């Protein structure tokens, strides 16, 4: 037999959030409107929690994120230089060739 539908109070308890937060995010979670009553399927609440899960990133993911952030900065016309190790090493090499230090 399928698990019973959850009331907003039960969803708030399961997710450790406030009741107002549950009502404000019901579209993201997925809900049923039964007359005036809002109900949630337990599977949908669990799926929402899984979608929100964040964990350790793989090294390649961080590299992509850094490149993406750098590209966004460049697109805005900012003069902020990316501070990755390879860029800094390249700057040091250039300065050494010129005979000066940073």
CSV table of N, CA and C in Angstrom, one decimal:
chain,number,residue,atom,x,y,z
A,1,UNK,N,0.8,-1.2,0.0
A,1,UNK,CA,0.0,0.0,0.0
A,1,UNK,C,0.9,1.2,0.0
A,2,UNK,N,0.5,2.3,-0.7
A,2,UNK,CA,1.2,3.5,-0.8
A,2,UNK,C,1.2,4.2,0.5
A,3,UNK,N,2.2,5.0,0.8
A,3,UNK,CA,2.3,5.8,2.0
A,3,UNK,C,1.3,6.9,1.9
A,4,UNK,N,0.7,7.3,3.0
A,4,UNK,CA,-0.3,8.3,3.1
A,4,UNK,C,0.3,9.7,2.7
A,5,UNK,N,-0.5,10.5,2.2
A,5,UNK,CA,-0.1,11.9,1.8
A,5,UNK,C,0.3,12.7,3.1
A,6,UNK,N,1.2,13.6,2.9
A,6,UNK,CA,1.7,14.3,4.1
A,6,UNK,C,1.1,15.7,4.1
A,7,UNK,N,0.8,16.2,5.3
A,7,UNK,CA,0.3,17.5,5.6
A,7,UNK,C,1.6,18.5,5.6
A,8,UNK,N,1.4,19.7,5.3
A,8,UNK,CA,2.5,20.7,5.3
A,8,UNK,C,3.3,20.7,6.6
A,9,UNK,N,2.7,20.5,7.7
A,9,UNK,CA,3.4,20.4,9.0
A,9,UNK,C,4.3,19.2,9.0
A,10,UNK,N,3.9,18.1,8.5
A,10,UNK,CA,4.8,16.9,8.4
A,10,UNK,C,6.0,17.1,7.5
A,11,UNK,N,5.7,17.8,6.4
A,11,UNK,CA,6.8,18.1,5.5
A,11,UNK,C,7.8,19.0,6.1
A,12,UNK,N,7.3,20.0,6.8
A,12,UNK,CA,8.2,20.9,7.6
A,12,UNK,C,9.1,20.2,8.6
A,13,UNK,N,8.5,19.2,9.2
A,13,UNK,CA,9.2,18.4,10.2
A,13,UNK,C,10.2,17.6,9.5
A,14,UNK,N,9.9,16.9,8.5
A,14,UNK,CA,10.8,16.0,7.7
A,14,UNK,C,12.0,16.8,7.2
A,15,UNK,N,11.8,18.0,6.7
A,15,UNK,CA,12.8,18.8,6.0
A,15,UNK,C,13.6,19.7,7.0
A,16,UNK,N,13.0,19.8,8.2
A,16,UNK,CA,13.6,20.7,9.2
A,16,UNK,C,13.5,22.1,8.9
A,17,UNK,N,12.4,22.5,8.2
A,17,UNK,CA,12.1,23.8,7.8
A,17,UNK,C,10.8,24.3,8.5
A,18,UNK,N,10.6,25.6,8.3
A,18,UNK,CA,9.4,26.2,8.9
A,18,UNK,C,8.2,25.9,8.0
A,19,UNK,N,7.0,26.0,8.6
A,19,UNK,CA,5.8,25.8,7.8
A,19,UNK,C,5.6,26.8,6.7
A,20,UNK,N,6.0,28.1,7.0
A,20,UNK,CA,5.9,29.1,6.0
A,20,UNK,C,6.8,28.8,4.8
A,21,UNK,N,8.0,28.2,5.1
A,21,UNK,CA,8.9,27.9,4.1
A,21,UNK,C,8.3,26.8,3.2
A,22,UNK,N,7.7,25.8,3.8
A,22,UNK,CA,7.1,24.7,3.0
A,22,UNK,C,6.0,25.3,2.0
A,23,UNK,N,5.1,26.2,2.6
A,23,UNK,CA,4.1,26.8,1.7
A,23,UNK,C,4.8,27.6,0.6
A,24,UNK,N,5.8,28.3,0.9
A,24,UNK,CA,6.5,29.2,-0.1
A,24,UNK,C,7.2,28.4,-1.1
A,25,UNK,N,7.6,27.1,-0.8
A,25,UNK,CA,8.4,26.3,-1.8
A,25,UNK,C,7.6,25.1,-2.3
A,26,UNK,N,6.3,25.1,-2.1
A,26,UNK,CA,5.5,23.9,-2.5
A,26,UNK,C,5.6,23.6,-4.0
A,27,UNK,N,5.7,24.7,-4.8
A,27,UNK,CA,5.8,24.4,-6.3
A,27,UNK,C,7.1,23.7,-6.6
A,28,UNK,N,8.2,24.0,-5.9
A,28,UNK,CA,9.5,23.3,-6.1
A,28,UNK,C,9.4,21.9,-5.6
A,29,UNK,N,8.7,21.6,-4.5
A,29,UNK,CA,8.6,20.3,-3.9
A,29,UNK,C,7.7,19.4,-4.7
A,30,UNK,N,6.6,20.0,-5.2
A,30,UNK,CA,5.5,19.2,-5.8
A,30,UNK,C,4.5,18.9,-4.8
A,31,UNK,N,3.2,19.3,-5.1
A,31,UNK,CA,2.2,19.2,-4.1
A,31,UNK,C,0.8,18.8,-4.8
A,32,UNK,N,-0.1,18.5,-4.0
A,32,UNK,CA,-1.5,18.2,-4.5
A,32,UNK,C,-2.4,19.2,-3.9
A,33,UNK,N,-3.3,19.8,-4.6
A,33,UNK,CA,-4.3,20.7,-4.1
A,33,UNK,C,-5.6,20.0,-4.1
A,34,UNK,N,-6.1,19.6,-2.9
A,34,UNK,CA,-7.4,18.9,-2.7
A,34,UNK,C,-8.4,19.8,-2.1
A,35,UNK,N,-9.1,20.5,-2.9
A,35,UNK,CA,-10.0,21.6,-2.3
A,35,UNK,C,-9.1,22.7,-1.8
A,36,UNK,N,-9.3,23.0,-0.6
A,36,UNK,CA,-8.4,24.0,0.1
A,36,UNK,C,-7.1,23.4,0.7
A,37,UNK,N,-7.1,22.1,0.8
A,37,UNK,CA,-6.0,21.4,1.4
A,37,UNK,C,-4.8,21.2,0.5
A,38,UNK,N,-3.6,21.5,1.1
A,38,UNK,CA,-2.4,21.2,0.3
A,38,UNK,C,-1.8,19.9,1.0
A,39,UNK,N,-1.5,19.0,0.1
A,39,UNK,CA,-0.9,17.7,0.5
A,39,UNK,C,0.3,17.4,-0.3
A,40,UNK,N,1.2,16.6,0.2
A,40,UNK,CA,2.5,16.2,-0.4
A,40,UNK,C,2.6,14.7,-0.5
A,41,UNK,N,3.1,14.2,-1.6
A,41,UNK,CA,3.5,12.8,-1.7
A,41,UNK,C,4.8,12.6,-1.0
A,42,UNK,N,5.0,11.6,-0.1
A,42,UNK,CA,6.3,11.4,0.5
A,42,UNK,C,7.4,11.2,-0.5
A,43,UNK,N,7.2,10.5,-1.6
A,43,UNK,CA,8.2,10.3,-2.6
A,43,UNK,C,8.7,11.6,-3.2
A,44,UNK,N,7.8,12.5,-3.4
A,44,UNK,CA,8.1,13.8,-4.0
A,44,UNK,C,9.0,14.7,-3.0
A,45,UNK,N,8.6,14.6,-1.7
A,45,UNK,CA,9.4,15.3,-0.7
A,45,UNK,C,10.8,14.7,-0.6
A,46,UNK,N,10.9,13.4,-0.7
A,46,UNK,CA,12.3,12.8,-0.7
A,46,UNK,C,13.1,13.1,-1.9
A,47,UNK,N,12.4,13.1,-3.1
A,47,UNK,CA,13.1,13.5,-4.3
A,47,UNK,C,13.5,14.9,-4.2
A,48,UNK,N,12.7,15.8,-3.7
A,48,UNK,CA,13.1,17.2,-3.5
A,48,UNK,C,14.4,17.3,-2.7
A,49,UNK,N,14.4,16.6,-1.6
A,49,UNK,CA,15.6,16.6,-0.7
A,49,UNK,C,16.8,16.1,-1.4
A,50,UNK,N,16.7,15.1,-2.2
A,50,UNK,CA,17.8,14.5,-3.0
A,50,UNK,C,18.3,15.6,-4.0
A,51,UNK,N,17.4,16.3,-4.7
A,51,UNK,CA,17.8,17.4,-5.6
A,51,UNK,C,18.6,18.5,-4.9
A,52,UNK,N,18.3,18.7,-3.7
A,52,UNK,CA,18.9,19.8,-2.9
A,52,UNK,C,20.3,19.4,-2.3
A,53,UNK,N,20.6,18.1,-2.4
A,53,UNK,CA,21.8,17.6,-1.8
A,53,UNK,C,23.0,18.1,-2.5
A,54,UNK,N,24.0,18.6,-1.7
A,54,UNK,CA,25.3,19.0,-2.2
A,54,UNK,C,26.3,18.2,-1.5
A,55,UNK,N,27.3,17.8,-2.2
A,55,UNK,CA,28.4,17.0,-1.7
A,55,UNK,C,29.7,17.5,-2.1
A,56,UNK,N,30.7,16.8,-1.8
A,56,UNK,CA,32.1,17.2,-2.2
A,56,UNK,C,32.1,17.2,-3.8
A,57,UNK,N,32.8,18.2,-4.3
A,57,UNK,CA,32.9,18.3,-5.7
A,57,UNK,C,34.2,17.6,-6.2
A,58,UNK,N,34.1,17.0,-7.4
A,58,UNK,CA,35.3,16.4,-8.0
A,58,UNK,C,36.2,17.6,-8.4
A,59,UNK,N,37.5,17.3,-8.5
A,59,UNK,CA,38.5,18.3,-8.9
A,59,UNK,C,38.2,18.9,-10.2
A,60,UNK,N,37.7,18.1,-11.2
A,60,UNK,CA,37.4,18.6,-12.5
A,60,UNK,C,36.2,19.6,-12.4
A,61,UNK,N,35.2,19.3,-11.5
A,61,UNK,CA,34.1,20.2,-11.4
A,61,UNK,C,34.5,21.5,-10.9
A,62,UNK,N,35.5,21.6,-9.9
A,62,UNK,CA,35.9,22.8,-9.4
A,62,UNK,C,36.7,23.6,-10.5
A,63,UNK,N,37.4,22.9,-11.3
A,63,UNK,CA,38.2,23.6,-12.4
A,63,UNK,C,37.2,24.2,-13.3
A,64,UNK,N,36.1,23.5,-13.7
A,64,UNK,CA,35.1,24.1,-14.6
A,64,UNK,C,34.5,25.3,-14.0
A,65,UNK,N,34.1,25.2,-12.7
A,65,UNK,CA,33.5,26.3,-12.0
A,65,UNK,C,34.4,27.5,-12.0
A,66,UNK,N,35.6,27.3,-11.7
A,66,UNK,CA,36.6,28.4,-11.7
A,66,UNK,C,36.7,29.0,-13.1
A,67,UNK,N,36.8,28.2,-14.1
A,67,UNK,CA,36.8,28.7,-15.5
A,67,UNK,C,35.6,29.5,-15.8
A,68,UNK,N,34.4,29.0,-15.4
A,68,UNK,CA,33.2,29.6,-15.7
A,68,UNK,C,33.1,31.0,-15.0
A,69,UNK,N,33.5,31.0,-13.8
A,69,UNK,CA,33.5,32.3,-13.0
A,69,UNK,C,34.5,33.3,-13.7
A,70,UNK,N,35.6,32.8,-14.1
A,70,UNK,CA,36.6,33.7,-14.7
A,70,UNK,C,36.0,34.3,-16.0
A,71,UNK,N,35.3,33.4,-16.8
A,71,UNK,CA,34.7,33.9,-18.0
A,71,UNK,C,33.7,34.9,-17.8
A,72,UNK,N,32.9,34.7,-16.7
A,72,UNK,CA,31.8,35.7,-16.3
A,72,UNK,C,32.5,37.0,-16.0
A,73,UNK,N,33.6,37.0,-15.2
A,73,UNK,CA,34.2,38.2,-14.8
A,73,UNK,C,34.8,39.0,-16.1
A,74,UNK,N,35.4,38.2,-17.0
A,74,UNK,CA,35.9,38.8,-18.2
A,74,UNK,C,34.8,39.4,-19.0
A,75,UNK,N,33.6,38.8,-19.1
A,75,UNK,CA,32.5,39.3,-19.9
A,75,UNK,C,32.0,40.6,-19.3
A,76,UNK,N,32.1,40.8,-18.0
A,76,UNK,CA,31.6,42.0,-17.4
A,76,UNK,C,32.6,43.2,-17.6
A,77,UNK,N,33.8,42.8,-18.0
A,77,UNK,CA,34.8,43.9,-18.2
A,77,UNK,C,35.6,44.2,-17.0
A,78,UNK,N,35.5,43.3,-16.0
A,78,UNK,CA,36.3,43.5,-14.8
A,78,UNK,C,37.7,43.3,-15.0
A,79,UNK,N,38.6,44.0,-14.3
A,79,UNK,CA,40.0,43.8,-14.5
A,79,UNK,C,40.6,42.8,-13.5
A,80,UNK,N,39.7,42.2,-12.7
A,80,UNK,CA,40.1,41.2,-11.7
A,80,UNK,C,40.8,40.0,-12.4
A,81,UNK,N,42.0,39.7,-12.0
A,81,UNK,CA,42.7,38.6,-12.6
A,81,UNK,C,42.3,37.3,-11.9
A,82,UNK,N,42.2,36.2,-12.6
A,82,UNK,CA,41.9,34.9,-12.0
A,82,UNK,C,43.1,34.5,-11.1
A,83,UNK,N,42.9,33.9,-10.0
A,83,UNK,CA,44.0,33.6,-9.1
A,83,UNK,C,44.2,32.1,-9.0
A,84,UNK,N,44.2,31.4,-10.2
A,84,UNK,CA,44.5,30.0,-10.1
A,84,UNK,C,46.0,29.9,-10.0
A,85,UNK,N,46.5,28.8,-9.6
A,85,UNK,CA,47.9,28.5,-9.4
A,85,UNK,C,48.7,28.6,-10.7
A,86,UNK,N,48.1,28.1,-11.8
A,86,UNK,CA,48.8,28.1,-13.0
A,86,UNK,C,49.0,29.6,-13.5
A,87,UNK,N,48.0,30.4,-13.3
A,87,UNK,CA,48.1,31.8,-13.8
A,87,UNK,C,49.1,32.5,-12.9
A,88,UNK,N,49.1,32.3,-11.6
A,88,UNK,CA,50.1,33.0,-10.8
A,88,UNK,C,51.5,32.5,-11.1
A,89,UNK,N,51.7,31.2,-11.4
A,89,UNK,CA,53.0,30.7,-11.7
A,89,UNK,C,53.5,31.4,-13.0
A,90,UNK,N,52.6,31.5,-14.0
A,90,UNK,CA,52.9,32.2,-15.2
A,90,UNK,C,53.4,33.6,-15.0
A,91,UNK,N,52.6,34.3,-14.1
A,91,UNK,CA,53.0,35.7,-13.8
A,91,UNK,C,54.4,35.8,-13.2
A,92,UNK,N,54.7,34.9,-12.3
A,92,UNK,CA,56.0,34.8,-11.6
A,92,UNK,C,57.1,34.6,-12.7
A,93,UNK,N,56.9,33.7,-13.6
A,93,UNK,CA,57.8,33.4,-14.6
A,93,UNK,C,58.1,34.6,-15.5
A,94,UNK,N,57.1,35.3,-15.8
A,94,UNK,CA,57.2,36.5,-16.7
A,94,UNK,C,58.0,37.6,-15.9
A,95,UNK,N,57.8,37.7,-14.6
A,95,UNK,CA,58.5,38.7,-13.9
A,95,UNK,C,59.9,38.3,-13.7
A,96,UNK,N,60.2,37.0,-13.5
A,96,UNK,CA,61.6,36.6,-13.4
A,96,UNK,C,62.4,36.8,-14.7
A,97,UNK,N,61.7,36.6,-15.8
A,97,UNK,CA,62.4,36.9,-17.1
A,97,UNK,C,62.7,38.4,-17.2
A,98,UNK,N,61.9,39.2,-16.7
A,98,UNK,CA,62.1,40.7,-16.8
A,98,UNK,C,63.1,41.2,-15.7
A,99,UNK,N,63.4,40.3,-14.8
A,99,UNK,CA,64.4,40.6,-13.7
A,99,UNK,C,63.8,41.4,-12.6
A,100,UNK,N,62.5,41.3,-12.4
A,100,UNK,CA,61.9,42.0,-11.2
A,100,UNK,C,61.1,41.0,-10.4
A,101,UNK,N,60.7,41.4,-9.2
A,101,UNK,CA,59.8,40.5,-8.4
A,101,UNK,C,58.5,41.2,-8.2
A,102,UNK,N,57.5,40.4,-7.8
A,102,UNK,CA,56.1,41.0,-7.6
A,102,UNK,C,56.1,41.7,-6.3
